[in-house]
XYZ file of C-alpha atoms in Angstrom:
432
model
C -0.014 0.016 -0.022
C 1.138 3.281 -1.216
C 1.645 5.960 2.041
C -0.278 9.284 2.331
C 2.005 12.508 1.410
C 2.026 14.939 4.138
C -0.344 17.924 4.192
C 3.007 20.126 2.757
C 3.571 17.839 -0.145
C -0.214 17.909 -1.855
C -0.560 14.353 -4.173
C -2.183 16.450 -7.011
C -1.033 19.914 -8.482
C -3.026 22.821 -7.682
C -5.223 23.862 -11.444
C -3.993 26.721 -13.845
C -3.586 30.296 -13.111
C -6.524 30.375 -15.644
C -8.646 28.464 -13.944
C -8.477 29.673 -10.735
C -8.828 33.682 -11.889
C -12.175 32.713 -13.560
C -13.114 31.206 -9.604
C -11.722 34.141 -8.339
C -13.965 36.634 -10.866
C -17.130 34.543 -10.298
C -16.507 34.930 -6.166
C -16.280 38.447 -6.598
C -19.031 39.104 -8.869
C -21.205 36.989 -6.022
C -20.301 39.294 -3.572
C -20.832 42.412 -4.965
C -24.006 40.841 -5.316
C -25.082 39.610 -1.681
C -23.601 43.015 -0.711
C -25.822 44.975 -3.293
C -28.928 42.924 -2.135
C -27.858 44.279 1.474
C -27.659 47.769 1.237
C -30.824 47.480 -0.363
C -32.626 45.420 1.849
C -34.783 47.499 4.250
C -33.837 45.418 7.591
C -34.586 47.251 10.695
C -31.984 46.697 13.384
C -34.624 46.884 16.423
C -36.883 43.626 14.613
C -34.957 40.501 15.657
C -36.293 39.832 12.064
C -34.415 42.337 10.612
C -31.180 41.458 12.946
C -31.090 37.983 11.829
C -31.094 39.095 8.227
C -27.914 41.126 8.759
C -26.452 38.322 10.445
C -26.839 36.410 7.686
C -26.101 38.886 4.865
C -22.586 39.781 7.176
C -21.753 35.945 7.744
C -22.135 35.411 3.847
C -20.297 38.356 2.893
C -17.162 36.772 5.300
C -17.297 33.545 4.019
C -17.101 35.079 0.240
C -14.531 37.761 1.303
C -12.372 34.341 2.906
C -13.033 31.803 -0.491
C -11.460 35.251 -2.927
C -8.480 34.585 -0.158
C -7.890 30.937 -0.546
C -7.954 31.249 -4.422
C -6.181 34.248 -4.026
C -3.364 31.889 -2.181
C -4.028 28.692 -5.006
C -2.777 31.171 -7.353
C -0.152 33.563 -5.483
C 1.022 31.245 -3.166
C 0.490 31.452 0.822
C -0.068 34.594 2.142
C 2.682 36.323 4.580
C 0.200 36.865 7.331
C -3.121 36.355 7.873
C -5.919 39.045 7.094
C -7.231 40.246 10.544
C -10.839 39.745 11.179
C -11.311 36.839 8.623
C -13.188 33.873 9.010
C -10.761 30.771 7.403
C -8.614 33.239 6.249
C -6.013 31.589 9.122
C -4.908 27.924 7.966
C -2.106 25.896 9.207
C -0.714 22.583 8.806
C 1.675 20.180 10.482
C 2.719 16.520 10.345
C 4.232 14.138 13.169
C 6.739 11.219 12.873
C 5.520 8.734 14.971
C 9.182 6.365 14.816
C 11.637 9.541 15.450
C 9.078 11.322 17.414
C 9.396 14.737 15.607
C 7.093 17.278 14.705
C 7.288 20.045 11.326
C 4.678 22.981 11.727
C 3.949 24.953 9.265
C 4.561 28.849 10.279
C 1.766 29.685 10.708
C 0.559 26.582 12.539
C 2.849 28.392 15.189
C -0.172 31.822 15.308
C -2.767 29.923 15.436
C -1.986 27.941 18.554
C -0.351 30.958 20.081
C 3.608 29.867 19.972
C 6.211 31.229 19.446
C 7.192 30.832 15.840
C 11.252 30.096 16.777
C 10.151 27.471 19.746
C 10.265 23.872 19.037
C 6.849 22.495 17.484
C 4.836 20.387 20.032
C 4.665 16.216 20.527
C 1.511 15.027 20.280
C 2.160 14.326 23.553
C 2.665 17.870 24.602
C -0.154 18.981 22.658
C -2.907 18.976 24.873
C -0.987 21.274 27.037
C -2.300 24.244 25.131
C -6.369 22.571 24.788
C -8.622 24.666 27.258
C -9.155 21.463 29.918
C -12.594 21.040 28.549
C -11.637 19.760 25.707
C -8.349 17.785 25.959
C -10.568 14.363 25.954
C -12.162 14.905 22.477
C -8.614 16.069 21.217
C -7.062 13.263 22.994
C -9.786 10.832 21.493
C -9.575 11.767 17.689
C -5.671 11.647 18.741
C -5.952 8.110 19.595
C -8.974 7.301 17.011
C -6.356 8.589 14.393
C -3.468 6.535 15.297
C -4.827 2.680 16.867
C -8.231 2.916 14.698
C -7.251 5.000 10.992
C -9.917 7.014 11.453
C -9.780 10.460 10.231
C -9.743 13.382 12.440
C -12.218 15.585 11.820
C -13.353 17.833 15.131
C -12.721 20.915 16.976
C -11.186 21.965 20.307
C -10.273 25.338 21.929
C -6.699 26.363 22.866
C -5.853 29.146 25.172
C -2.992 31.570 24.170
C -0.234 33.130 26.643
C -2.242 36.140 26.918
C -5.756 34.299 27.696
C -7.121 34.687 24.405
C -9.533 31.642 23.811
C -9.219 30.488 19.884
C -11.230 28.082 18.450
C -9.293 25.531 16.249
C -10.635 22.966 13.767
C -8.687 20.172 13.262
C -8.092 17.594 10.336
C -5.929 14.832 9.578
C -5.233 11.338 8.457
C -2.304 8.624 9.812
C 0.093 8.308 7.040
C 0.830 4.241 6.702
C 4.146 3.196 5.952
C 4.828 0.114 3.561
C 3.370 -2.839 5.789
C 0.264 -0.663 6.569
C 1.384 0.577 9.969
C 0.677 4.038 11.493
C 4.210 5.622 10.797
C 2.441 9.024 11.170
C 0.022 11.934 11.487
C -0.810 15.153 9.088
C -3.105 17.566 9.901
C -4.468 20.768 8.784
C -6.179 23.053 11.326
C -7.619 26.154 10.932
C -8.607 29.302 13.326
C -12.524 29.474 13.230
C -13.305 31.704 15.987
C -14.637 34.615 14.084
C -16.592 32.631 11.651
C -18.167 30.191 14.885
C -19.042 33.921 16.430
C -20.826 34.716 13.158
C -22.781 31.589 13.473
C -23.398 32.215 17.327
C -24.920 35.304 16.590
C -27.022 34.443 13.426
C -28.240 31.364 15.785
C -29.310 33.469 18.269
C -31.109 35.945 15.873
C -32.555 33.290 14.345
C -33.919 31.665 17.792
C -35.334 35.121 18.652
C -37.582 34.706 15.611
C -39.173 31.787 17.092
C -39.667 33.266 20.568
C -43.175 34.210 21.018
C -44.114 38.144 21.054
C -44.035 39.244 24.233
C -47.725 39.648 25.335
C -49.975 42.835 25.343
C -49.931 45.708 27.851
C -53.647 45.062 29.083
C -52.777 40.273 29.042
C -49.850 41.898 31.693
C -52.710 43.999 33.864
C -55.087 41.051 34.393
C -56.371 41.367 37.685
C -55.915 38.361 40.267
C -59.149 36.822 42.035
C -60.354 39.163 44.686
C -58.822 42.373 43.251
C -57.296 44.688 45.959
C -58.432 45.107 49.090
C -61.832 46.049 49.446
C -62.615 45.683 45.964
C -62.890 43.268 43.019
C -61.722 44.739 39.948
C -62.016 43.799 36.039
C -61.564 45.456 32.838
C -61.493 45.065 29.445
C -60.152 46.696 25.957
C -62.607 46.748 23.062
C -61.089 47.448 19.798
C -62.691 50.019 17.313
C -66.030 47.865 15.029
C -63.662 48.307 12.160
C -60.624 46.941 13.296
C -59.008 43.719 11.871
C -56.749 41.832 12.492
C -54.195 41.052 16.095
C -54.483 44.180 18.108
C -50.727 46.052 17.603
C -52.325 49.810 18.257
C -54.223 51.460 21.063
C -56.201 54.278 21.307
C -56.223 54.105 25.436
C -55.579 52.085 28.463
C -56.609 51.382 31.774
C -54.032 49.901 35.274
C -55.330 49.286 38.587
C -52.009 49.420 41.175
C -51.182 49.251 45.105
C -50.031 52.496 46.530
C -49.123 51.501 49.804
C -49.653 48.880 52.846
C -52.577 50.549 53.623
C -54.371 49.070 50.198
C -55.427 52.688 48.755
C -55.405 51.773 44.939
C -54.811 53.902 42.107
C -57.492 53.416 39.129
C -57.275 55.014 35.743
C -58.450 55.158 32.506
C -57.460 57.301 29.354
C -57.021 58.028 25.726
C -54.358 59.848 23.548
C -54.182 62.458 21.868
C -53.195 60.918 18.380
C -55.240 57.767 17.648
C -53.364 54.038 16.619
C -50.459 54.120 19.219
C -48.088 51.067 19.138
C -48.462 48.099 21.633
C -45.336 49.915 23.870
C -47.850 53.340 24.223
C -50.417 52.142 26.737
C -47.137 50.290 28.866
C -45.230 53.118 28.908
C -48.131 55.700 30.377
C -48.979 53.081 32.710
C -45.432 52.939 34.403
C -45.098 56.693 34.455
C -48.368 57.304 36.823
C -47.407 54.802 39.014
C -44.171 56.042 39.141
C -46.879 59.507 39.913
C -48.770 57.860 42.332
C -46.198 56.431 44.165
C -43.713 59.358 44.393
C -47.187 61.375 46.554
C -48.865 63.114 43.687
C -52.594 63.047 44.062
C -55.074 62.388 41.073
C -56.197 65.889 40.457
C -52.128 66.496 39.608
C -51.837 62.892 37.470
C -53.021 64.507 34.354
C -50.794 67.682 34.622
C -47.833 65.842 35.973
C -48.436 63.502 32.958
C -48.801 66.390 30.401
C -45.547 68.288 31.335
C -43.054 64.178 30.857
C -45.056 64.080 27.447
C -43.966 67.471 26.295
C -40.304 66.476 27.431
C -40.239 62.314 27.379
C -40.998 59.839 24.590
C -44.429 59.379 26.277
C -47.222 59.809 23.495
C -49.242 62.821 24.311
C -52.414 62.409 26.724
C -56.088 63.266 25.701
C -58.204 62.881 28.722
C -58.135 60.444 31.548
C -59.935 59.663 34.491
C -57.792 59.371 37.816
C -58.908 57.584 41.256
C -57.467 57.147 44.315
C -59.579 54.627 46.815
C -58.708 54.117 50.377
C -60.029 50.903 51.556
C -60.243 51.818 55.258
C -62.698 54.667 54.785
C -64.187 53.192 51.409
C -63.157 57.099 49.756
C -62.691 57.530 46.399
C -60.590 60.336 45.421
C -61.030 61.548 41.525
C -60.107 63.803 39.273
C -60.958 63.443 35.248
C -58.849 66.151 33.041
C -61.377 66.772 29.790
C -61.950 62.947 30.585
C -65.651 61.053 31.510
C -66.507 60.885 35.192
C -67.207 57.641 36.920
C -70.374 56.053 36.566
C -71.901 54.892 39.842
C -73.966 51.844 40.208
C -76.148 51.692 43.245
C -78.645 49.474 44.426
C -80.055 49.138 40.671
C -79.525 52.666 39.400
C -76.573 54.551 38.263
C -75.464 58.219 37.794
C -72.757 59.976 36.006
C -70.284 61.491 39.477
C -69.556 65.141 39.432
C -68.274 68.352 41.277
C -64.776 68.486 42.083
C -64.366 69.973 45.601
C -61.907 72.921 46.642
C -58.836 74.773 44.282
C -57.550 71.149 44.341
C -59.589 70.035 41.589
C -59.983 66.931 43.319
C -63.486 64.841 44.385
C -64.216 62.703 47.337
C -67.060 60.137 47.171
C -68.405 58.078 49.568
C -68.676 54.444 48.597
C -70.842 51.348 50.325
C -70.357 48.050 49.887
C -72.274 46.737 46.820
C -71.028 50.048 44.980
C -70.040 49.335 41.210
C -67.606 51.889 39.636
C -67.238 52.197 35.871
C -64.065 54.217 34.634
C -64.116 54.404 30.549
C -62.566 56.605 27.917
C -64.358 58.979 25.799
C -64.506 56.685 22.649
C -68.454 56.349 23.233
C -70.947 56.999 20.908
C -73.017 60.168 22.432
C -75.525 58.277 23.635
C -73.144 55.701 25.198
C -73.398 56.737 28.729
C -77.527 57.026 28.725
C -76.689 52.919 27.432
C -74.364 52.030 30.097
C -76.494 53.811 32.767
C -79.403 51.808 31.366
C -77.117 48.756 32.889
C -77.870 49.655 35.995
C -80.531 46.411 37.377
C -78.247 44.260 35.655
C -74.307 45.501 36.875
C -75.557 46.031 40.487
C -76.994 42.135 40.013
C -73.854 40.910 38.761
C -71.868 38.285 40.817
C -68.125 39.556 39.793
C -66.445 42.504 38.274
C -65.500 40.184 35.266
C -69.615 39.578 34.930
C -69.964 43.377 34.925
C -67.432 43.549 32.007
C -68.783 40.982 29.966
C -72.152 42.581 30.329
C -70.767 45.888 29.601
C -68.529 44.761 26.672
C -71.626 43.066 25.458
C -73.602 45.674 24.998
C -70.632 48.779 23.362
C -69.741 45.244 20.872
C -72.982 45.888 19.862
C -72.824 50.274 19.399
C -72.507 50.565 15.191
C -69.138 53.150 14.301
C -67.596 52.321 18.081
C -64.228 53.667 18.475
C -61.327 51.563 20.730
C -63.045 51.600 23.918
C -61.087 51.014 27.221
C -63.329 50.241 30.439
C -62.665 49.458 34.091
C -64.845 47.845 36.616
C -63.936 47.954 40.393
C -66.779 46.683 43.088
C -66.776 47.269 46.560
C -66.524 44.345 48.377
C -67.223 43.931 52.377
């Protein structure tokens, strides 16, 4: 059996320069086409799919650039130094003679493995000393299989350079057999694939992010637990406009209920935006701002003004109208104010009415509530007779078993209204 030739002595002659030049021209045309498509694409860096597309384009361009470099090496001979940032250009070779225990490394292999080119090449027994501890068993198994069972080597491991840098190395090799069929030496080609693997990880991560379900809408995050807040049974709903189709991705308003302290006080807010069709994150931003203001001690009468002041200096979507309430369960007192928004509706004993009056210079009203009272807050995106229609539901609402049942009654009534715009409603029933 004839012996294999080492990696530094290829068995076949390289193709003629004319053939290589043609390949180089094709590779460069393809790289230019890919780059043009990438520049013409409109991927959004803030969007997971846009990041995935960008990573895929970048990986393809890196690989085509390295293909060009490899083809140029076929034409011109080995490059004196690797190109910085290249994915695949760092390639080295080695042969280990098992009979003389000598090793021959190409100059590039010293750089790949982080060794001084003036040093002595390491033997196969010494090679694992450069490898990350957890990867040493993998390298040992590959070399053993090659030397004992004549299996080709094709695997990766990580090496640690003297400066602490960790690089990923891909190794391919075969045993070199003597005339008797015994393993006389082993040759291998090694390349630094650190940048390639990093680009592939980026691509994989962006692809995985595409597979993740989108975050739930803000109103899904505000489901009130059974029992609501102390002294209140809570439920709420957002009804898209009668003409809306498809998933809810834009909103005209918001609702929220937030605890304010250890005494059980609760902030209740409902409102709508100056410009309809705010993106899905808009309500969450406004809710966060309102909660921050209320927890800082800002009372309902001032919330609308402070929110408006913040909106002028931040990315908060402008608020058109809102109703802001604070409920104290110990005294069953509702403190409320509305900034151009509709007043709360109070249902008691089978009848309903719209709360009115704002006491004192603060513009904040206080209304005593009783067990069994039902409070309905809503946005102003209702047709003119909607309030009268809601008040006519008083017997059914006060007889409802829970705030959730009351919301179902309201949404069923509003859902039948022709030409209805987006509506947010919040129901709070006073519990014993």
